Short mmCIF file of C-alpha atoms in Angstrom, two decimals:
data_model
loop_
_atom_site.label_atom_id
_atom_site.label_comp_id
_atom_site.label_asym_id
_atom_site.label_seq_id
_atom_site.Cartn_x
_atom_site.Cartn_y
_atom_site.Cartn_z
CA MET S 1 -0.20 -0.04 0.16
CA ILE S 2 0.82 3.54 -0.81
CA GLU S 3 0.96 5.98 2.19
CA THR S 4 1.28 9.78 2.29
CA ILE S 5 3.33 11.34 4.71
CA GLN S 6 2.60 15.23 5.38
CA THR S 7 6.40 16.42 6.63
CA VAL S 8 7.86 19.69 7.08
CA PRO S 9 11.01 20.54 5.46
CA TYR S 10 14.46 20.73 6.02
CA THR S 11 16.27 23.32 5.20
CA ASP S 12 20.00 22.25 4.82
CA GLN S 13 19.57 20.66 1.37
CA LYS S 14 21.01 22.34 -1.07
CA MET S 15 23.45 19.75 -2.72
CA GLY S 16 26.85 21.07 -3.58
CA THR S 17 28.88 20.25 -6.42
CA ALA S 18 29.71 16.10 -5.56
CA GLY S 19 25.79 15.83 -3.98
CA LEU S 20 24.27 16.49 -0.62
CA ARG S 21 26.64 15.16 1.85
CA ARG S 22 25.73 15.65 5.84
CA LYS S 23 26.71 13.87 8.84
CA THR S 24 25.14 10.59 9.00
CA GLN S 25 23.35 11.22 12.11
CA THR S 26 21.73 14.30 10.30
CA ALA S 27 20.88 11.48 7.43
CA MET S 28 18.91 9.23 10.05
CA GLN S 29 16.94 12.58 11.25
CA PRO S 30 12.97 11.44 10.62
CA HIS S 31 11.91 12.06 6.90
CA TYR S 32 15.36 13.71 6.23
CA LEU S 33 16.38 11.29 3.59
CA GLU S 34 12.63 10.69 2.21
CA ASN S 35 12.54 14.46 1.91
CA PHE S 36 15.14 14.85 0.04
CA ILE S 37 14.27 11.76 -2.65
CA GLN S 38 10.96 13.54 -2.72
CA SER S 39 12.55 16.48 -3.67
CA ILE S 40 14.08 14.69 -6.39
CA PHE S 41 10.86 12.83 -7.67
CA ASN S 42 8.85 16.18 -7.69
CA THR S 43 10.86 17.83 -10.37
CA ILE S 44 11.12 14.96 -12.80
CA PRO S 45 7.46 14.03 -14.57
CA ASN S 46 6.14 11.15 -16.39
CA LEU S 47 8.00 8.80 -13.41
CA ALA S 48 5.81 6.12 -15.07
CA GLU S 49 8.11 6.04 -17.83
CA LYS S 50 11.05 6.65 -15.55
CA SER S 51 14.07 4.04 -14.65
CA PHE S 52 17.06 4.57 -11.62
CA LEU S 53 20.19 2.97 -10.68
CA ILE S 54 20.50 2.71 -6.83
CA GLY S 55 23.56 1.50 -5.54
CA GLY S 56 26.42 2.95 -2.92
CA ASP S 57 29.55 2.18 -1.35
CA GLY S 58 28.37 0.11 1.45
CA ARG S 59 28.62 2.58 4.12
CA TYR S 60 26.75 2.95 7.48
CA PHE S 61 23.12 3.86 6.37
CA ASN S 62 23.43 2.84 2.76
CA LYS S 63 21.76 -0.63 3.24
CA THR S 64 18.35 1.39 5.06
CA ALA S 65 18.43 3.76 3.18
CA ILE S 66 18.41 1.82 -0.31
CA GLN S 67 14.96 0.33 1.13
CA LYS S 68 13.66 4.05 1.88
CA ILE S 69 14.72 4.94 -1.75
CA ILE S 70 12.69 1.73 -3.46
CA LYS S 71 9.92 2.28 -1.42
CA ILE S 72 9.84 5.94 -2.40
CA ALA S 73 10.34 5.00 -5.84
CA ALA S 74 7.32 3.06 -5.90
CA GLY S 75 4.84 5.52 -3.99
CA ASN S 76 5.80 7.38 -6.94
CA HIS S 77 4.94 4.81 -9.29
CA VAL S 78 8.43 4.57 -10.64
CA LYS S 79 9.07 2.49 -13.84
CA LYS S 80 11.78 0.47 -12.83
CA LEU S 81 14.63 0.50 -10.38
CA TYR S 82 17.77 -0.91 -11.41
CA ILE S 83 19.46 -1.67 -8.16
CA GLY S 84 22.90 -3.29 -7.49
CA GLN S 85 23.76 -7.17 -6.03
CA ASN S 86 24.18 -6.07 -1.73
CA GLY S 87 23.28 -2.35 -2.80
CA LEU S 88 27.13 -1.67 -3.82
CA VAL S 89 27.66 0.29 -6.81
CA SER S 90 30.91 2.41 -7.65
CA THR S 91 30.46 5.79 -8.99
CA PRO S 92 32.20 4.97 -11.98
CA ALA S 93 30.44 1.81 -13.01
CA GLY S 94 27.23 3.72 -11.92
CA SER S 95 27.96 5.95 -14.54
CA HIS S 96 28.33 3.53 -17.36
CA ILE S 97 24.95 1.23 -16.56
CA ILE S 98 23.23 4.39 -16.76
CA LEU S 99 24.31 4.88 -19.93
CA LYS S 100 24.51 1.62 -21.36
CA ASN S 101 20.61 0.85 -20.09
CA LYS S 102 19.68 5.06 -21.17
CA LEU S 103 18.64 4.54 -17.94
CA ASP S 104 16.81 8.22 -15.91
CA GLY S 105 19.50 9.01 -13.82
CA GLY S 106 20.49 7.27 -10.72
CA PHE S 107 20.99 7.31 -7.30
CA ILE S 108 24.62 6.89 -5.90
CA LEU S 109 24.88 6.84 -2.13
CA THR S 110 28.16 8.09 -1.22
CA ALA S 111 30.06 11.14 0.48
CA SER S 112 33.24 9.88 -2.05
CA HIS S 113 36.54 10.14 -0.20
CA ASN S 114 34.96 11.26 3.24
CA PRO S 115 34.68 8.59 6.32
CA GLY S 116 31.96 6.15 6.94
CA GLY S 117 29.88 5.19 9.94
CA GLN S 118 27.16 5.73 12.59
CA LYS S 119 29.35 9.41 13.57
CA GLU S 120 30.80 10.40 10.61
CA ASP S 121 29.71 11.28 6.79
CA PHE S 122 26.69 9.67 4.41
CA GLY S 123 25.71 11.04 1.07
CA ILE S 124 24.04 10.87 -1.80
CA LYS S 125 24.59 11.88 -5.62
CA TYR S 126 21.93 12.26 -7.95
CA ALA S 127 22.67 11.36 -10.97
CA THR S 128 21.14 12.52 -14.20
CA LYS S 129 20.64 10.24 -18.32
CA THR S 130 23.85 11.95 -18.78
CA GLY S 131 25.44 9.49 -16.21
CA GLY S 132 26.99 13.22 -14.76
CA GLN S 133 26.47 15.35 -11.93
CA CYS S 134 22.74 17.63 -12.21
CA GLN S 135 23.61 20.68 -13.59
CA PRO S 136 23.65 24.00 -11.75
CA SER S 137 19.97 24.59 -12.46
CA GLU S 138 19.08 21.22 -11.85
CA SER S 139 20.15 20.85 -8.30
CA GLN S 140 18.60 24.62 -8.08
CA ALA S 141 14.82 23.24 -8.58
CA ILE S 142 15.59 20.13 -6.43
CA TYR S 143 16.58 22.43 -3.28
CA GLU S 144 13.87 25.26 -4.47
CA GLN S 145 11.18 21.73 -4.03
CA THR S 146 12.64 20.91 -0.32
CA LEU S 147 11.92 24.36 1.22
CA ALA S 148 8.13 23.88 -0.13
CA ILE S 149 7.40 20.10 0.43
CA GLY S 150 4.46 18.86 2.40
CA GLU S 151 4.27 15.36 2.42
CA TYR S 152 6.28 12.92 0.33
CA LYS S 153 4.72 9.39 -0.73
CA ILE S 154 5.83 5.88 0.39
CA SER S 155 5.31 2.43 -0.19
CA ASP S 156 4.77 0.33 2.87
CA HIS S 157 6.22 -2.96 1.05
CA PRO S 158 8.76 -5.39 2.71
CA ASP S 159 12.10 -4.84 2.24
CA ILE S 160 13.60 -6.32 -0.96
CA ASP S 161 16.68 -8.85 -0.61
CA LEU S 162 19.68 -7.37 -2.38
CA SER S 163 21.47 -10.63 -2.06
CA HIS S 164 20.56 -12.53 -5.26
CA ILE S 165 20.44 -11.19 -8.76
CA GLY S 166 16.94 -11.74 -10.70
CA ARG S 167 13.84 -9.94 -10.60
CA THR S 168 10.55 -8.63 -8.23
CA GLN S 169 8.41 -5.61 -7.86
CA CYS S 170 7.34 -3.40 -5.35
CA GLU S 171 3.58 -2.25 -5.84
CA GLU S 172 3.62 -1.34 -9.22
CA THR S 173 7.96 -0.89 -9.97
CA GLN S 174 9.89 -3.36 -11.35
CA ILE S 175 13.23 -3.94 -9.44
CA GLU S 176 16.27 -5.67 -11.25
CA ILE S 177 18.87 -6.39 -9.06
CA ILE S 178 22.09 -7.02 -11.33
CA ASP S 179 25.68 -7.72 -11.11
CA PRO S 180 27.59 -3.79 -10.60
CA ILE S 181 30.97 -5.32 -11.58
CA THR S 182 30.76 -7.75 -15.00
CA ASP S 183 29.50 -4.95 -17.46
CA TYR S 184 31.90 -2.01 -16.15
CA LEU S 185 35.01 -4.39 -16.40
CA ASN S 186 34.07 -5.44 -20.07
CA LEU S 187 33.82 -2.04 -20.23
CA MET S 188 37.44 -1.15 -19.83
CA GLN S 189 38.65 -4.70 -21.51
CA GLN S 190 37.08 -2.52 -24.35
CA ILE S 191 39.01 0.64 -23.43
CA PHE S 192 42.88 -1.86 -22.92
CA ASP S 193 44.61 -3.49 -24.10
CA PHE S 194 44.08 -7.34 -21.90
CA PRO S 195 46.40 -9.75 -22.85
CA LYS S 196 49.58 -7.24 -22.99
CA LEU S 197 48.07 -5.94 -19.00
CA LYS S 198 47.98 -9.56 -18.45
CA SER S 199 51.49 -10.60 -20.08
CA LEU S 200 53.21 -7.44 -17.39
CA LEU S 201 50.83 -9.09 -14.35
CA THR S 202 51.78 -12.70 -14.63
CA SER S 203 55.45 -11.59 -14.89
CA ASN S 204 57.74 -10.55 -11.80
CA PHE S 205 56.62 -7.01 -11.79
CA ARG S 206 54.52 -6.86 -8.96
CA PHE S 207 51.58 -4.46 -8.32
CA VAL S 208 49.69 -3.21 -5.08
CA PHE S 209 46.34 -1.96 -5.54
CA ASP S 210 44.95 -0.50 -2.11
CA GLY S 211 40.64 -0.29 -2.37
CA MET S 212 41.23 1.24 1.25
CA ASN S 213 37.59 -0.86 2.27
CA GLY S 214 35.72 0.50 -0.28
CA VAL S 215 33.78 -0.33 -3.20
CA THR S 216 36.28 -1.19 -5.49
CA GLY S 217 37.83 -3.71 -3.69
CA PRO S 218 35.71 -6.60 -5.19
CA TYR S 219 35.78 -4.48 -8.74
CA ALA S 220 39.75 -5.03 -8.48
CA LYS S 221 39.56 -8.54 -7.30
CA LYS S 222 37.82 -9.94 -10.29
CA LEU S 223 40.01 -7.30 -12.70
CA PHE S 224 43.56 -7.53 -11.47
CA GLU S 225 43.59 -11.22 -9.56
CA GLU S 226 41.34 -13.81 -11.44
CA ILE S 227 40.97 -11.68 -15.09
CA LEU S 228 44.46 -10.62 -15.46
CA GLY S 229 45.97 -13.20 -13.24
CA ALA S 230 47.98 -10.43 -10.80
CA PRO S 231 49.05 -12.90 -7.43
CA ALA S 232 46.08 -13.68 -5.15
CA GLY S 233 46.85 -11.24 -1.86
CA THR S 234 47.24 -7.84 -5.02
CA VAL S 235 44.34 -6.18 -3.96
CA ILE S 236 44.47 -5.08 -0.14
CA ARG S 237 41.95 -3.44 1.93
CA ALA S 238 39.15 -5.90 -0.74
CA THR S 239 36.00 -5.52 1.67
CA PRO S 240 33.93 -3.18 1.57
CA LEU S 241 32.70 -2.27 4.55
CA GLU S 242 30.59 0.27 6.62
CA ASP S 243 32.98 2.42 8.70
CA PHE S 244 36.17 1.36 5.90
CA GLY S 245 37.85 -0.45 8.48
CA GLY S 246 38.36 3.19 10.45
CA VAL S 247 39.67 4.21 7.86
CA HIS S 248 39.90 7.40 6.01
CA PRO S 249 39.15 6.13 2.74
CA ASP S 250 40.49 9.33 1.11
CA PRO S 251 43.67 8.15 -1.44
CA ASN S 252 46.20 10.97 -0.66
CA LEU S 253 49.45 10.94 1.61
CA THR S 254 48.22 11.20 4.48
CA TYR S 255 45.10 9.03 5.02
CA ALA S 256 46.60 6.40 2.39
CA LYS S 257 50.16 6.22 4.75
CA SER S 258 50.29 2.87 5.09
CA LEU S 259 50.29 2.04 1.10
CA VAL S 260 52.97 5.14 0.57
CA ASP S 261 54.98 3.35 3.36
CA LEU S 262 55.23 0.41 1.97
CA MET S 263 56.52 2.20 -1.26
CA TYR S 264 59.13 4.16 0.13
CA GLY S 265 60.25 1.24 2.23
CA ASN S 266 62.97 -1.07 1.47
CA ASP S 267 61.35 -4.21 -0.72
CA ALA S 268 58.67 -1.80 -2.22
CA PRO S 269 57.23 -3.60 -5.02
CA ASP S 270 57.16 -1.80 -8.39
CA PHE S 271 53.47 0.31 -9.00
CA ALA S 272 50.66 1.17 -6.67
CA ALA S 273 47.59 2.56 -6.75
CA ALA S 274 44.95 3.10 -4.89
CA ASN S 275 40.75 3.89 -5.21
CA ASP S 276 39.20 6.07 -2.57
CA GLY S 277 35.30 4.98 -0.88
CA ASP S 278 33.41 4.92 -3.98
CA GLY S 279 36.03 4.14 -6.00
CA ASP S 280 36.29 7.58 -8.58
CA ARG S 281 39.45 8.82 -6.86
CA ASN S 282 43.24 7.43 -7.64
CA MET S 283 46.70 7.98 -6.05
CA ILE S 284 49.57 6.42 -8.36
CA LEU S 285 52.54 5.07 -6.34
CA GLY S 286 56.15 4.28 -8.11
CA GLN S 287 59.41 2.78 -6.45
CA ASN S 288 60.10 5.46 -3.53
CA PHE S 289 57.91 7.85 -5.80
CA PHE S 290 54.58 9.99 -6.37
CA VAL S 291 52.85 10.66 -9.22
CA CYS S 292 51.10 14.86 -8.61
CA PRO S 293 47.99 14.16 -9.35
CA SER S 294 47.91 17.23 -11.90
CA ASP S 295 50.82 15.70 -13.46
CA SER S 296 49.19 11.89 -13.72
CA LEU S 297 47.16 13.62 -15.73
CA ALA S 298 49.53 15.41 -18.11
CA ILE S 299 51.16 12.15 -18.32
CA LEU S 300 47.57 10.12 -19.59
CA THR S 301 47.31 12.76 -22.09
CA ASP S 302 50.73 12.54 -23.19
CA ASN S 303 50.61 9.03 -23.90
CA TYR S 304 46.69 8.47 -25.17
CA LYS S 305 47.95 6.65 -28.63
CA LEU S 306 49.13 3.73 -26.39
CA ILE S 307 45.49 2.74 -25.55
CA PRO S 308 44.05 1.22 -28.21
CA ALA S 309 40.81 3.09 -27.77
CA TYR S 310 42.25 6.71 -28.10
CA ARG S 311 44.70 5.55 -31.05
CA ASN S 312 43.23 7.07 -33.70
CA GLY S 313 43.40 10.39 -31.67
CA ILE S 314 41.23 12.27 -29.16
CA PHE S 315 38.98 15.38 -29.20
CA GLY S 316 41.03 17.45 -26.36
CA VAL S 317 41.74 17.41 -22.76
CA ALA S 318 40.27 19.80 -19.66
CA LYS S 319 41.45 20.47 -16.48
CA SER S 320 40.08 21.99 -13.82
CA ALA S 321 41.83 25.37 -12.38
CA ALA S 322 43.15 24.51 -9.63
CA THR S 323 44.64 22.07 -11.14
CA SER S 324 48.48 23.00 -12.39
CA MET S 325 49.24 24.22 -15.92
CA ALA S 326 51.11 20.80 -16.97
CA VAL S 327 48.42 19.56 -18.99
CA LYS S 328 48.27 22.83 -20.94
CA ARG S 329 51.44 22.13 -22.06
CA VAL S 330 50.68 18.80 -23.52
CA ALA S 331 47.44 20.06 -25.00
CA ASP S 332 49.81 22.97 -26.72
CA ALA S 333 52.77 20.42 -28.13
CA LEU S 334 49.96 17.59 -29.28
CA ASN S 335 47.77 20.55 -30.64
CA ILE S 336 44.79 19.50 -29.53
CA GLY S 337 41.23 20.97 -27.67
CA TYR S 338 42.67 22.82 -24.43
CA TYR S 339 39.82 23.48 -21.64
CA GLU S 340 39.86 24.98 -18.12
CA VAL S 341 37.52 24.93 -15.98
CA PRO S 342 35.88 25.17 -11.99
CA THR S 343 36.50 22.38 -10.14
CA GLY S 344 33.12 19.58 -10.43
CA TRP S 345 32.80 17.04 -13.02
CA LYS S 346 29.84 18.42 -14.16
CA TYR S 347 31.72 21.15 -15.52
CA PHE S 348 33.32 18.32 -17.81
CA ILE S 349 30.44 16.85 -18.49
CA HIS S 350 29.44 19.54 -21.38
CA LEU S 351 32.67 19.70 -23.14
CA MET S 352 32.63 15.70 -23.37
CA ASP S 353 28.87 15.68 -24.78
CA SER S 354 29.70 17.88 -26.90
CA ASN S 355 33.07 16.24 -28.81
CA ARG S 356 35.24 18.65 -27.40
CA ILE S 357 37.49 16.62 -24.93
CA THR S 358 38.19 13.50 -24.39
CA ILE S 359 40.54 13.10 -21.12
CA CYS S 360 39.91 14.89 -18.41
CA GLY S 361 40.97 15.57 -14.36
CA GLU S 362 41.37 17.41 -11.16
CA GLU S 363 44.14 17.74 -8.57
CA SER S 364 42.08 16.01 -6.19
CA PHE S 365 43.67 12.73 -7.17
CA GLY S 366 40.69 13.32 -10.26
CA THR S 367 41.10 11.54 -13.87
CA GLY S 368 38.62 10.39 -16.20
CA ALA S 369 37.89 9.83 -19.70
CA SER S 370 34.52 9.82 -22.00
CA HIS S 371 33.49 6.76 -21.44
CA ILE S 372 31.58 7.38 -19.00
CA ARG S 373 30.49 10.93 -16.91
CA GLU S 374 32.54 10.83 -13.88
CA LYS S 375 36.07 10.45 -12.38
CA ASP S 376 37.31 6.33 -12.36
CA GLY S 377 39.80 5.05 -10.51
CA ILE S 378 40.43 1.44 -11.79
CA TRP S 379 40.33 3.01 -15.63
CA ALA S 380 43.36 5.43 -14.03
CA THR S 381 45.07 2.64 -12.92
CA LEU S 382 44.87 1.11 -16.26
CA PHE S 383 46.15 3.56 -18.22
CA TRP S 384 49.44 3.55 -15.92
CA LEU S 385 49.83 0.21 -16.36
CA SER S 386 49.82 -0.24 -19.95
CA ILE S 387 52.29 3.00 -20.17
CA ILE S 388 54.16 0.53 -17.97
CA ALA S 389 53.59 -2.42 -20.33
CA GLU S 390 54.11 -0.67 -23.20
CA THR S 391 57.36 1.50 -22.41
CA ARG S 392 58.62 -1.76 -19.82
CA LYS S 393 60.12 1.94 -17.84
CA SER S 394 58.97 2.07 -13.78
CA VAL S 395 56.88 4.96 -13.17
CA LYS S 396 59.70 7.13 -11.73
CA GLU S 397 61.34 7.03 -15.26
CA ILE S 398 58.04 7.28 -17.44
CA ALA S 399 57.91 10.75 -14.83
CA LEU S 400 61.00 12.63 -15.54
CA GLU S 401 61.27 11.68 -19.03
CA HIS S 402 58.16 13.66 -19.14
CA TRP S 403 60.01 16.36 -16.87
CA LYS S 404 62.39 17.34 -19.09
CA LYS S 405 60.22 17.02 -22.15
CA TYR S 406 58.11 19.27 -20.86
CA GLY S 407 59.29 21.17 -17.77
CA ARG S 408 57.68 20.55 -14.24
CA SER S 409 55.14 21.93 -12.33
CA TYR S 410 55.69 21.34 -8.46
CA TYR S 411 52.92 21.64 -6.70
CA LEU S 412 51.11 21.37 -3.61
CA ARG S 413 47.64 21.87 -2.50
CA ASN S 414 47.35 23.16 1.66
CA ASP S 415 43.56 22.26 3.45
CA PHE S 416 42.60 24.71 5.79
CA GLU S 417 40.23 22.40 7.18
CA ASN S 418 36.89 23.23 9.64
CA LEU S 419 36.96 26.84 9.54
CA PRO S 420 34.05 28.40 10.71
CA GLN S 421 31.85 29.50 7.01
CA ASP S 422 31.94 33.32 8.33
CA VAL S 423 35.41 33.34 8.80
CA ALA S 424 36.32 31.50 5.66
CA ASP S 425 34.10 33.42 3.94
CA LYS S 426 35.34 36.70 4.96
CA LEU S 427 38.83 35.96 4.27
CA MET S 428 37.48 34.94 1.14
CA THR S 429 35.91 38.11 -0.01
CA ASP S 430 38.79 40.61 1.79
CA LEU S 431 41.04 38.22 -1.01
CA GLN S 432 38.81 39.01 -3.88
CA ASN S 433 39.06 42.52 -3.66
CA LYS S 434 42.31 43.03 -2.97
CA LEU S 435 43.49 40.87 -5.73
CA PRO S 436 43.95 44.18 -8.39
CA SER S 437 46.09 46.29 -5.99
CA LEU S 438 49.06 42.97 -5.75
CA ILE S 439 49.83 43.11 -9.17
CA GLY S 440 52.95 44.80 -10.27
CA GLN S 441 53.66 44.13 -6.40
CA THR S 442 56.99 41.90 -5.50
CA PHE S 443 56.88 39.40 -2.81
CA GLY S 444 60.61 38.26 -2.46
CA SER S 445 61.92 37.10 -5.75
CA PHE S 446 58.18 36.33 -7.02
CA THR S 447 56.38 39.69 -9.07
CA VAL S 448 52.50 39.44 -9.14
CA SER S 449 51.90 39.91 -12.97
CA ASP S 450 48.01 38.76 -12.50
CA ALA S 451 45.26 38.34 -10.33
CA TYR S 452 41.92 37.81 -10.69
CA PRO S 453 38.72 35.85 -9.71
CA PHE S 454 38.39 32.59 -12.09
CA VAL S 455 35.42 32.98 -14.49
CA TYR S 456 34.06 29.82 -16.89
CA ASN S 457 31.76 30.83 -19.76
CA ASP S 458 30.66 26.83 -20.48
CA PRO S 459 30.88 27.16 -24.86
CA VAL S 460 28.12 24.61 -24.72
CA ASP S 461 25.17 27.04 -22.94
CA ASN S 462 26.72 30.27 -21.94
CA SER S 463 26.59 29.93 -18.38
CA SER S 464 29.24 31.73 -16.40
CA THR S 465 30.45 30.56 -12.84
CA GLN S 466 33.22 32.29 -10.71
CA ASN S 467 34.95 29.02 -8.83
CA GLY S 468 38.14 30.31 -6.96
CA LEU S 469 40.94 33.57 -7.01
CA ILE S 470 44.48 33.19 -9.30
CA ILE S 471 47.31 34.97 -8.88
CA HIS S 472 50.16 34.94 -11.66
CA PHE S 473 53.58 36.01 -11.56
CA ARG S 474 55.93 36.38 -14.20
CA ASP S 475 58.18 33.24 -13.14
CA GLY S 476 54.76 31.26 -14.55
CA SER S 477 54.11 30.59 -11.03
CA ARG S 478 50.51 30.59 -10.05
CA ILE S 479 49.04 30.54 -6.30
CA VAL S 480 45.16 29.55 -6.31
CA TYR S 481 42.55 29.63 -3.84
CA ARG S 482 39.13 28.36 -3.15
CA LEU S 483 36.72 27.09 -0.47
CA SER S 484 35.87 23.60 -1.17
CA GLY S 485 32.94 22.16 -0.52
CA THR S 486 33.45 18.20 0.12
CA GLY S 487 33.85 18.59 4.08
CA THR S 488 30.72 18.22 6.98
CA ASN S 489 32.38 20.67 9.49
CA GLY S 490 33.04 24.10 8.51
CA ALA S 491 35.04 25.13 6.00
CA THR S 492 38.12 24.29 3.67
CA LEU S 493 40.08 26.82 2.54
CA ARG S 494 42.59 25.32 -0.27
CA SER S 495 45.54 26.85 -1.84
CA TYR S 496 47.07 25.40 -4.42
CA ILE S 497 50.78 26.49 -4.31
CA GLU S 498 52.08 25.95 -8.87
CA ARG S 499 56.14 26.55 -9.49
CA TYR S 500 57.10 26.01 -13.21
CA VAL S 501 60.69 25.07 -13.73
CA THR S 502 62.41 23.38 -16.81
CA MET S 503 65.77 22.25 -14.22
CA ASP S 504 65.93 21.11 -10.66
CA LEU S 505 63.50 18.63 -11.51
CA LEU S 506 63.73 15.71 -8.20
CA GLU S 507 63.78 17.99 -5.65
CA ASN S 508 61.79 18.03 -2.66
CA PRO S 509 58.28 20.03 -3.59
CA GLU S 510 58.24 21.22 0.09
CA ASP S 511 61.70 22.48 -0.43
CA MET S 512 60.80 24.28 -3.92
CA LEU S 513 57.44 26.10 -2.73
CA LYS S 514 58.07 26.78 0.39
CA ASP S 515 58.43 30.25 -0.21
CA LEU S 516 55.74 30.53 -2.14
CA CYS S 517 53.22 28.52 0.71
CA ARG S 518 54.81 31.35 2.81
CA ILE S 519 53.80 34.18 0.59
CA SER S 520 49.97 32.30 -0.33
CA ARG S 521 49.95 33.08 3.43
CA GLN S 522 51.02 36.54 3.85
CA ILE S 523 48.58 37.19 1.27
CA SER S 524 45.36 35.38 2.21
CA GLU S 525 45.90 36.88 6.06
CA ILE S 526 45.22 32.70 6.98
CA THR S 527 47.00 32.60 10.05
CA LEU S 528 45.57 36.41 11.32
CA ARG S 529 42.74 35.13 10.48
CA THR S 530 42.45 31.71 11.50
CA GLY S 531 45.15 31.20 14.17
CA LYS S 532 45.88 28.08 11.76
CA GLU S 533 49.59 28.93 11.21
CA ARG S 534 50.56 25.84 8.91
CA PRO S 535 47.80 23.52 6.82
CA ASP S 536 46.55 20.69 7.95
CA ILE S 537 46.65 18.69 4.99
CA VAL S 538 49.90 19.05 2.43
CA THR S 539 49.69 16.87 -0.48
#
């Protein structure tokens, strides 16, 4: 039976660039999740003709939330739901499922790289029929519904068994429990040369993939160990856990420290990669060597012809404004299209759909391509393994050859976390007002050549978006400031420090950038305004 439940609005349900992220206890409040899902359905016409995907990264509250979404969908007479077995679907695989089956959208239950558990974070990424994040106009329409909602419709049907692949029904809504892994791995096989990869992984080449107790562990076990023949144990932390085993599932130098320690130890494997909780982010490591995500994007782009799916050419490449300029130098040399967009994968979607780009990436450990409409951690790992298989060179050798060819952008991201929102907002407003007066000023050996708010004019829909502040120096160095929308505890101010050199290619980044880091704090007055003398996280 379908019930209509009276409710009152929650006013905090505006989505950020990565969907709705809240503390789990917030999401578990009475009617909170129901209000949000009903608000999404309120913006979609003809639901009786629509089909959607549901799945997530396995974090705490996902199983309960999935059952609620099923029943609300049935209450709204949705035609059909595709649901990942056991409620699991990685974000990249979810995008592929939506595109392959021509679905009208999907609900991916994840807070991405944020920690999980009853006292940690919960999230929902609402994807449209593009297979990617909804556009600002769509998220605004959903938010307006959350402010006006007075009721939601829900079925009282018993919970659906998600453990077995097959078909069932909830009211008039068709339910299909699907294998969330096989179709995605078949897609990877269409892009990469699996026999060549198998030859590498069954040789004396040593490889470790860290699933960080997130959703891609089962994908990686089947792919690397079963299909490509890597030894058992190649994939570590491979079981999705509701609290990620106490691990913060963010593949960076801070939160993947155990993998970093392994790769910088005396008996390090040849190559390692890690994925985040929902599988869209990646970290790449060689023996005693970390690949900066900005460099990874540039190196992948420069080697696209080594990948079977791209040998006939690519349309172009795009990066977020905060990502280093390394990939622009590659695009210029290859004479391919190049775009710079705000942070947020949705800005890449228009460029993909209009055949302007094939490959894209962000400094925040996200790279991907137009095979789906999300970043893709396993794809990036396979791309790096393909380069190694073709060249038979180490990760360090590949990176060093790239820098010798193009020069190196030494790069660091400084995260100042848990700032009071009003303090962070005022800091950015005052800094923006200060930008014109910085032009021509000299700070040590660095002279400001330009300073401006980054404004992106979308070439497809002509929309305009401001995202961050950029300071250029005459030697090609840059500082970028922006507030992040991915946390749940206050605001995070990020400063991105970049220095371009053509010599001294193997120096310590923190040594090379210490003066620019100091200048970035001086210009922003971050210590004066927040009391923080150093960043909480340096990447």
